[in-house]
mmCIF file of C-alpha atoms in Angstrom:
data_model
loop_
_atom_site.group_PDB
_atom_site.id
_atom_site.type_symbol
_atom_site.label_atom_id
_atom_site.label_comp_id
_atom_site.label_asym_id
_atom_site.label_seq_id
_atom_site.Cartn_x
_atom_site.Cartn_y
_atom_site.Cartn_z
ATOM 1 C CA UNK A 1198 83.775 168.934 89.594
ATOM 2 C CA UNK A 1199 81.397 165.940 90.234
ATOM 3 C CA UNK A 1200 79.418 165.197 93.178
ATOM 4 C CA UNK A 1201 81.456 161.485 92.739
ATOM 5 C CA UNK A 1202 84.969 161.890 93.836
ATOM 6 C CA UNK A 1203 87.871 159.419 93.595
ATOM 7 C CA UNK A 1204 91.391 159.034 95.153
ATOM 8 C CA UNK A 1205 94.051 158.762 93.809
ATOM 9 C CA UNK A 1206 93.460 159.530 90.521
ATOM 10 C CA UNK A 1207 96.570 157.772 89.114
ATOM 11 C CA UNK A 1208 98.597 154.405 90.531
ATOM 12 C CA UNK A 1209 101.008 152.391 89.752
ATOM 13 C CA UNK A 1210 101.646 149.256 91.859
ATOM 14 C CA UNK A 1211 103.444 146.266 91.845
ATOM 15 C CA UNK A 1212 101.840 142.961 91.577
ATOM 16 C CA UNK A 1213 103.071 142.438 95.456
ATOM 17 C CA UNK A 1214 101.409 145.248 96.711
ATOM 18 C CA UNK A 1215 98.209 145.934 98.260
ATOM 19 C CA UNK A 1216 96.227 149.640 97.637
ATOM 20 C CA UNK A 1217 93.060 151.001 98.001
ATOM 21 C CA UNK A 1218 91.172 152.880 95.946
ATOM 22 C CA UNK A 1219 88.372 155.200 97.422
ATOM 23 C CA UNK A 1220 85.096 157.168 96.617
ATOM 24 C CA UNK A 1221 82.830 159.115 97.674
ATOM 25 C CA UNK A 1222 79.548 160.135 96.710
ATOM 26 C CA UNK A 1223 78.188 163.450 97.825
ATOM 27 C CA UNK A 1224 74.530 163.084 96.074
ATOM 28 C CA UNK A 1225 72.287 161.366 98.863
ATOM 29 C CA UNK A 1226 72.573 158.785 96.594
ATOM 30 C CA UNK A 1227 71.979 155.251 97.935
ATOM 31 C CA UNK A 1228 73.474 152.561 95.306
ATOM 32 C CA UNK A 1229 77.163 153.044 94.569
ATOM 33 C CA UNK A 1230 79.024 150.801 91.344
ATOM 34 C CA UNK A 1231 82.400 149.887 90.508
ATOM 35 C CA UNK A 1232 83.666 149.346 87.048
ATOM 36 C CA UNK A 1233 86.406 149.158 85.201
ATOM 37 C CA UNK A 1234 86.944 150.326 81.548
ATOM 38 C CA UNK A 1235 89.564 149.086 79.246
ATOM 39 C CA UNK A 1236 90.566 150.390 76.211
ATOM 40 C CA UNK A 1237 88.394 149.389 73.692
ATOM 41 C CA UNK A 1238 86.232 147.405 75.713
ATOM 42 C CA UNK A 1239 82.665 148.492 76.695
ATOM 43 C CA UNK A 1240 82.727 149.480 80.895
ATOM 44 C CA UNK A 1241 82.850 146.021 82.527
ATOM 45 C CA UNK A 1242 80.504 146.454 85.688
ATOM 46 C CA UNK A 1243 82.503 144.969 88.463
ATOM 47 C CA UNK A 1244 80.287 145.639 92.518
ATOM 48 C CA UNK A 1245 77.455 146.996 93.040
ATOM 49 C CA UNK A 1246 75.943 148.242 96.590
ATOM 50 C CA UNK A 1247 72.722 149.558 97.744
ATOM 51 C CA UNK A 1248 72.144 150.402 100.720
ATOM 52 C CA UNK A 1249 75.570 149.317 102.211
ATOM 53 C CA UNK A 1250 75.040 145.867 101.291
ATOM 54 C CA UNK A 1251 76.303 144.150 98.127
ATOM 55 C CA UNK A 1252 73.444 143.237 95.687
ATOM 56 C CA UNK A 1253 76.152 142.367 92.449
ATOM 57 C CA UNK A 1254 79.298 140.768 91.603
ATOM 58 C CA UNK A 1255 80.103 140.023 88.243
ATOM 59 C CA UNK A 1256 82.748 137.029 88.716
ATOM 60 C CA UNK A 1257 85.485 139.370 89.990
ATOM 61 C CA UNK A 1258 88.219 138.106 90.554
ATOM 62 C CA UNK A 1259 89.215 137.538 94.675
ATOM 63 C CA UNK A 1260 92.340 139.867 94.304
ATOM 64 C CA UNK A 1261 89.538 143.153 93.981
ATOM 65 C CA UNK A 1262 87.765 142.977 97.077
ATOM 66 C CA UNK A 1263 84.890 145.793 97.872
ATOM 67 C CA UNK A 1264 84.046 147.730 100.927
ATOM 68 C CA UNK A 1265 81.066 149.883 101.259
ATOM 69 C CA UNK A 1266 81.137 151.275 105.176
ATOM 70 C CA UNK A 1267 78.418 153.962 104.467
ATOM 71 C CA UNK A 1268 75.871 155.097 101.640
ATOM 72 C CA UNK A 1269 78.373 157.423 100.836
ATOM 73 C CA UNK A 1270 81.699 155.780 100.845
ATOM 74 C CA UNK A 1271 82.825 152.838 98.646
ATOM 75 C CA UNK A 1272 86.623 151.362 98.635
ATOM 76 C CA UNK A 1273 87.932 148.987 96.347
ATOM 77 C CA UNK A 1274 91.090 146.830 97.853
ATOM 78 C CA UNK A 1275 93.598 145.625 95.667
ATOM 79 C CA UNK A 1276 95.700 142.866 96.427
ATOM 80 C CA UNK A 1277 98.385 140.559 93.926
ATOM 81 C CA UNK A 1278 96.889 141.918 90.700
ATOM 82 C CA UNK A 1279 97.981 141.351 87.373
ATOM 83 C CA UNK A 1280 99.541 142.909 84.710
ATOM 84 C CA UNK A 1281 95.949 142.924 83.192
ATOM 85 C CA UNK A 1282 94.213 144.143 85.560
ATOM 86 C CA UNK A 1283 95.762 147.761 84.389
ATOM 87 C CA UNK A 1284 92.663 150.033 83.282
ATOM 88 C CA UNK A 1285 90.549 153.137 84.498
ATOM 89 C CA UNK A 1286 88.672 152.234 87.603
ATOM 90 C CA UNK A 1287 84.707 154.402 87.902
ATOM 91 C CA UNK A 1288 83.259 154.946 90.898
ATOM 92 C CA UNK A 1289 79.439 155.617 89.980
ATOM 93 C CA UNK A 1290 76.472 156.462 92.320
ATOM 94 C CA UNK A 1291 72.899 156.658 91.510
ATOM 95 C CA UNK A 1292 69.175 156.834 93.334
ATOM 96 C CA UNK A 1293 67.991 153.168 94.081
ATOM 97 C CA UNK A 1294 66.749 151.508 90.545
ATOM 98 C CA UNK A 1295 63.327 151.464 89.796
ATOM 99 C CA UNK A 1296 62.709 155.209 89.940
ATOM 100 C CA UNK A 1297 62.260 157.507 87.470
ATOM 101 C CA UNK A 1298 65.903 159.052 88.017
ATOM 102 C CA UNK A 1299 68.083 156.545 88.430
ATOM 103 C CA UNK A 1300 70.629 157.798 85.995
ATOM 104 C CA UNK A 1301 74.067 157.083 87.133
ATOM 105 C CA UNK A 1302 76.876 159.524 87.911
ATOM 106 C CA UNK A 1303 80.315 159.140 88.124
ATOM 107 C CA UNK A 1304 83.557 159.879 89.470
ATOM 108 C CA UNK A 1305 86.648 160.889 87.551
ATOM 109 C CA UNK A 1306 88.392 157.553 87.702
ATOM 110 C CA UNK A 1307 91.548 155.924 88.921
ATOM 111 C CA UNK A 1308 93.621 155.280 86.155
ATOM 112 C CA UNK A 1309 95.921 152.012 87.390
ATOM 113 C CA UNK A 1310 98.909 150.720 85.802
ATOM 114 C CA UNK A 1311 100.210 147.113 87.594
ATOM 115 C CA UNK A 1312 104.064 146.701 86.819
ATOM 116 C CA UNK B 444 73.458 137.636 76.438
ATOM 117 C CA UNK B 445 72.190 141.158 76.964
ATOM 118 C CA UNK B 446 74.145 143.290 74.223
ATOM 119 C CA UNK B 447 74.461 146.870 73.576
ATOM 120 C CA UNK B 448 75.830 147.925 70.144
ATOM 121 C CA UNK B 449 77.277 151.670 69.173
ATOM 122 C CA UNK B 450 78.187 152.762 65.324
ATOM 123 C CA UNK B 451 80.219 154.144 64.367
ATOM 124 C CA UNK B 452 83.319 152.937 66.407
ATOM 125 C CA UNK B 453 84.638 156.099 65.617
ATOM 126 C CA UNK B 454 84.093 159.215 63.755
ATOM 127 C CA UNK B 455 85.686 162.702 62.410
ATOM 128 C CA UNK B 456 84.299 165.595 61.880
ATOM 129 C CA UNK B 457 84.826 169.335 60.836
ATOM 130 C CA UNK B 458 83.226 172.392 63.112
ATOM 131 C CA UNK B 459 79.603 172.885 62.027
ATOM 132 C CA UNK B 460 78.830 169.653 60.545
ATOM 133 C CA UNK B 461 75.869 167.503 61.856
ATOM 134 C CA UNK B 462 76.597 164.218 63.307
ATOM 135 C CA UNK B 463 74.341 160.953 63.846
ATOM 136 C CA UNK B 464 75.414 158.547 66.471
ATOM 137 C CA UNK B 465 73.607 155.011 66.760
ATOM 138 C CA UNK B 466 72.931 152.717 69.795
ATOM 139 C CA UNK B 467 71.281 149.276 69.489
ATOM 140 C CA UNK B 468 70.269 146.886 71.929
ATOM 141 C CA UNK B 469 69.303 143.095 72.669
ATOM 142 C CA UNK B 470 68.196 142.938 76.095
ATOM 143 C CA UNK B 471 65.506 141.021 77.911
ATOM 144 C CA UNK B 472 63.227 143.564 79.835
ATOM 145 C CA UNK B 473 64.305 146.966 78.995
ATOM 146 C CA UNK B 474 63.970 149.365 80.880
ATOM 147 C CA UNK B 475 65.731 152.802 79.965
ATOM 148 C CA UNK B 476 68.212 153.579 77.571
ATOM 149 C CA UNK B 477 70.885 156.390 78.464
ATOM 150 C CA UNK B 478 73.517 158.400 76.851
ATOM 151 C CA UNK B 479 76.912 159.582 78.700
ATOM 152 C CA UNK B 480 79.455 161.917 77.275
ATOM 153 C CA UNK B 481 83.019 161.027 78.314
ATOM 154 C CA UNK B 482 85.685 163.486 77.659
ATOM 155 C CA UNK B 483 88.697 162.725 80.064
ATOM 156 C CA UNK B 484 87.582 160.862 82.626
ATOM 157 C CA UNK B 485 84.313 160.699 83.813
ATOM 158 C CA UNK B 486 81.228 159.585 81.759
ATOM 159 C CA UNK B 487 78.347 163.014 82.371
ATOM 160 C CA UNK B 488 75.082 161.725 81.905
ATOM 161 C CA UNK B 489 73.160 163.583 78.850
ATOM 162 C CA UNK B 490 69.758 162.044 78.464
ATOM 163 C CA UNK B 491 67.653 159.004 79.699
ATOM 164 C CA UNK B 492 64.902 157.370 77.664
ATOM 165 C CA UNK B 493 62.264 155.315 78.325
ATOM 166 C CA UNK B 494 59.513 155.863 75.493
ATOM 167 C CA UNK B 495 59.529 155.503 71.949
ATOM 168 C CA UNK B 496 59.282 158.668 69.533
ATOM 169 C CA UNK B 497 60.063 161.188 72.277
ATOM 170 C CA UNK B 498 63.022 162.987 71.289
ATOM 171 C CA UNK B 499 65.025 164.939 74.209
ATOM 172 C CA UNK B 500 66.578 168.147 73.433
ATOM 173 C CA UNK B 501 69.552 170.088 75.206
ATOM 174 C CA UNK B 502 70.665 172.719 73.242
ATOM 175 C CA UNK B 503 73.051 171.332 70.086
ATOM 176 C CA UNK B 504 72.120 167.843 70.938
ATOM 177 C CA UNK B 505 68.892 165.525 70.457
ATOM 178 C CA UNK B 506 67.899 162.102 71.064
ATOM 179 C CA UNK B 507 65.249 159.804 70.152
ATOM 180 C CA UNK B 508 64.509 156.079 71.489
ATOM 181 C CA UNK B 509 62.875 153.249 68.734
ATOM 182 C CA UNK B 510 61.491 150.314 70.667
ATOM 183 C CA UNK B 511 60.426 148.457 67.980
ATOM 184 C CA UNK B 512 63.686 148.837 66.228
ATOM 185 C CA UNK B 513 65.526 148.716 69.309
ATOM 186 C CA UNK B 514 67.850 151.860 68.937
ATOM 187 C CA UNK B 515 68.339 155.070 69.673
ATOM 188 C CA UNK B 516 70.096 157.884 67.853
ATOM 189 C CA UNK B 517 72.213 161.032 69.387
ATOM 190 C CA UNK B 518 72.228 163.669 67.041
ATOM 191 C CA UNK B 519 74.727 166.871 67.215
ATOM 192 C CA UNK B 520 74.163 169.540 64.787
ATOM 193 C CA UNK B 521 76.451 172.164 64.168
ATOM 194 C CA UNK B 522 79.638 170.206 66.079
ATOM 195 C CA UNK B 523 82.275 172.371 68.353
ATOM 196 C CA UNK B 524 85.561 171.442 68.964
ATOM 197 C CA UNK B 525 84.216 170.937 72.283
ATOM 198 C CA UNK B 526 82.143 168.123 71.210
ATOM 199 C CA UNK B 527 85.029 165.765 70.494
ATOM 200 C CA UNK B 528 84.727 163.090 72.982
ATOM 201 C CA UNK B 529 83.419 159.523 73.549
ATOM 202 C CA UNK B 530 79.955 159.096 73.596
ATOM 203 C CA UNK B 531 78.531 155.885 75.595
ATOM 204 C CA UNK B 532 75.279 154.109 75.454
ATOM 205 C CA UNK B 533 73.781 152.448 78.496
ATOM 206 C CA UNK B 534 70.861 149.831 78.693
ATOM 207 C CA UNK B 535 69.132 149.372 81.853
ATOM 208 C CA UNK B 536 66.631 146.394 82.563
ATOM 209 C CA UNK B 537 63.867 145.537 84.894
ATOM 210 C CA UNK B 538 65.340 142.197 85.376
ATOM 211 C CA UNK B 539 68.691 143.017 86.437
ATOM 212 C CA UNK B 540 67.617 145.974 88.862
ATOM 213 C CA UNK B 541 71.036 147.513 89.115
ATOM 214 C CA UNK B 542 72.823 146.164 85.955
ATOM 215 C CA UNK B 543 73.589 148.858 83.357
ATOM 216 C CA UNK B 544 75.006 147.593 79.708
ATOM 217 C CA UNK B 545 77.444 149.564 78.490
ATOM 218 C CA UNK B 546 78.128 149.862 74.640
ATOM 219 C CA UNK B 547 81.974 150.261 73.573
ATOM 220 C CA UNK B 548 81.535 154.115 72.847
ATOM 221 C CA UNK B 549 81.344 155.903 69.474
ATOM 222 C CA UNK B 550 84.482 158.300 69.650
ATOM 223 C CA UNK B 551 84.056 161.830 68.013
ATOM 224 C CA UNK B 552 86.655 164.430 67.127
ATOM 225 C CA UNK B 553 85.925 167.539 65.888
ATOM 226 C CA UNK B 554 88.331 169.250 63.791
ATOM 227 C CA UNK B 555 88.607 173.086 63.687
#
């Protein structure tokens, strides 16, 4: 078990629907990262936050909208997706950048399937 | 466009044999270079370099960074079963302070 946990850990939805997916970090860690990974594509970073407050957003589309209340807490809302949009979702956490141990660790993943 | 490259896409293997995986990079500023293990779900971080010709050592596995060639290797000697997984390579930069570039993954199964 991780210090990064994720719920749920599998969903399916329908391109109507709206879901959340959440995660929490349990490292004192102060920069948490979304990303999604397809299959054979490399891990597409999607948010990132530091400190609560968003610092990156790789053109994602409106439908994935982030939430970060806390250093320890990050949601991801869902809302219309796609078909497409069906991958594993990582939650990742980390120490601020520009340390010597910023390596990155993550959560198990949501895997989502959009019907 | 920062890039991060990983040979072989995939690989197989029998129990004992010694396997080289490669990571290369074109990035502007680097920073670190890291290797994650993924075996179901979530990517465990195995070693983080930042200097050329160090190699890091846990147990079975080794790693060494070459900044003038810009790659690394991951070297497993004497593979497990328990080895078979996908093995990711991460680029960090100073320019994008929390951007990490992700190679597609070199995936390794171990036969017994």
């Amino acid at each position: 078990e991780t210090g990064v946990t994720q719920t749920p850990r599998h969903l399916v939805m329908g391109m109507t629907n709206k879901k959340s997916l959440k995660c929490e970090q349990h490292l004192g860690h102060n920069a948490m990262y979304w990303y999604k990974q397809s299959a054979k594509k490399p891990l597409e970073l999607m948010f990132v936050y530091s400190l609560e407050e968003r610092v990156e957003n790789n053109s994602v589309p409106s439908r994935f909208s982030p939430e970060c209340p806390n250093s320890s807490h990050l949601f991801l809302h869902l809302h219309t997706l796609q078909p497409e949009d069906s991958a594993l979702y990582l939650c990742a956490s980390s120490h601020l950048a520009g340390g010597p141990y910023n390596e990155q660790f993550f959560g198990p993943g949501t895997r989502l399937t959009v019907l | 466009e920062d890039k991060v490259v990983q040979s072989p896409l995939s690989l197989v293997v029998h129990e004992g044999d010694t396997v080289t995986l490669n990571c290369s990079y074109e990035v502007t500023n680097f920073r670190s270079l890291l290797w994650y293990k993924q075996e179901k779900k979530a990517p465990t971080f195995l070693f983080m370099l930042t200097s050329s010709g160090i190699e890091k050592k846990s147990g079975r596995l080794s790693s060494i960074l070459d900044k003038k060639e810009l790659s690394s290797i991951l070297n497993i000697t004497a593979t497990q079963t328990g080895d078979s997984a996908i093995y990711l390579c991460a680029v960090t930069t100073t320019s994008g302070t929390y951007k990490y570039i992700f190679g597609t993954g070199t995936r390794l199964k171990v036969l017994a």
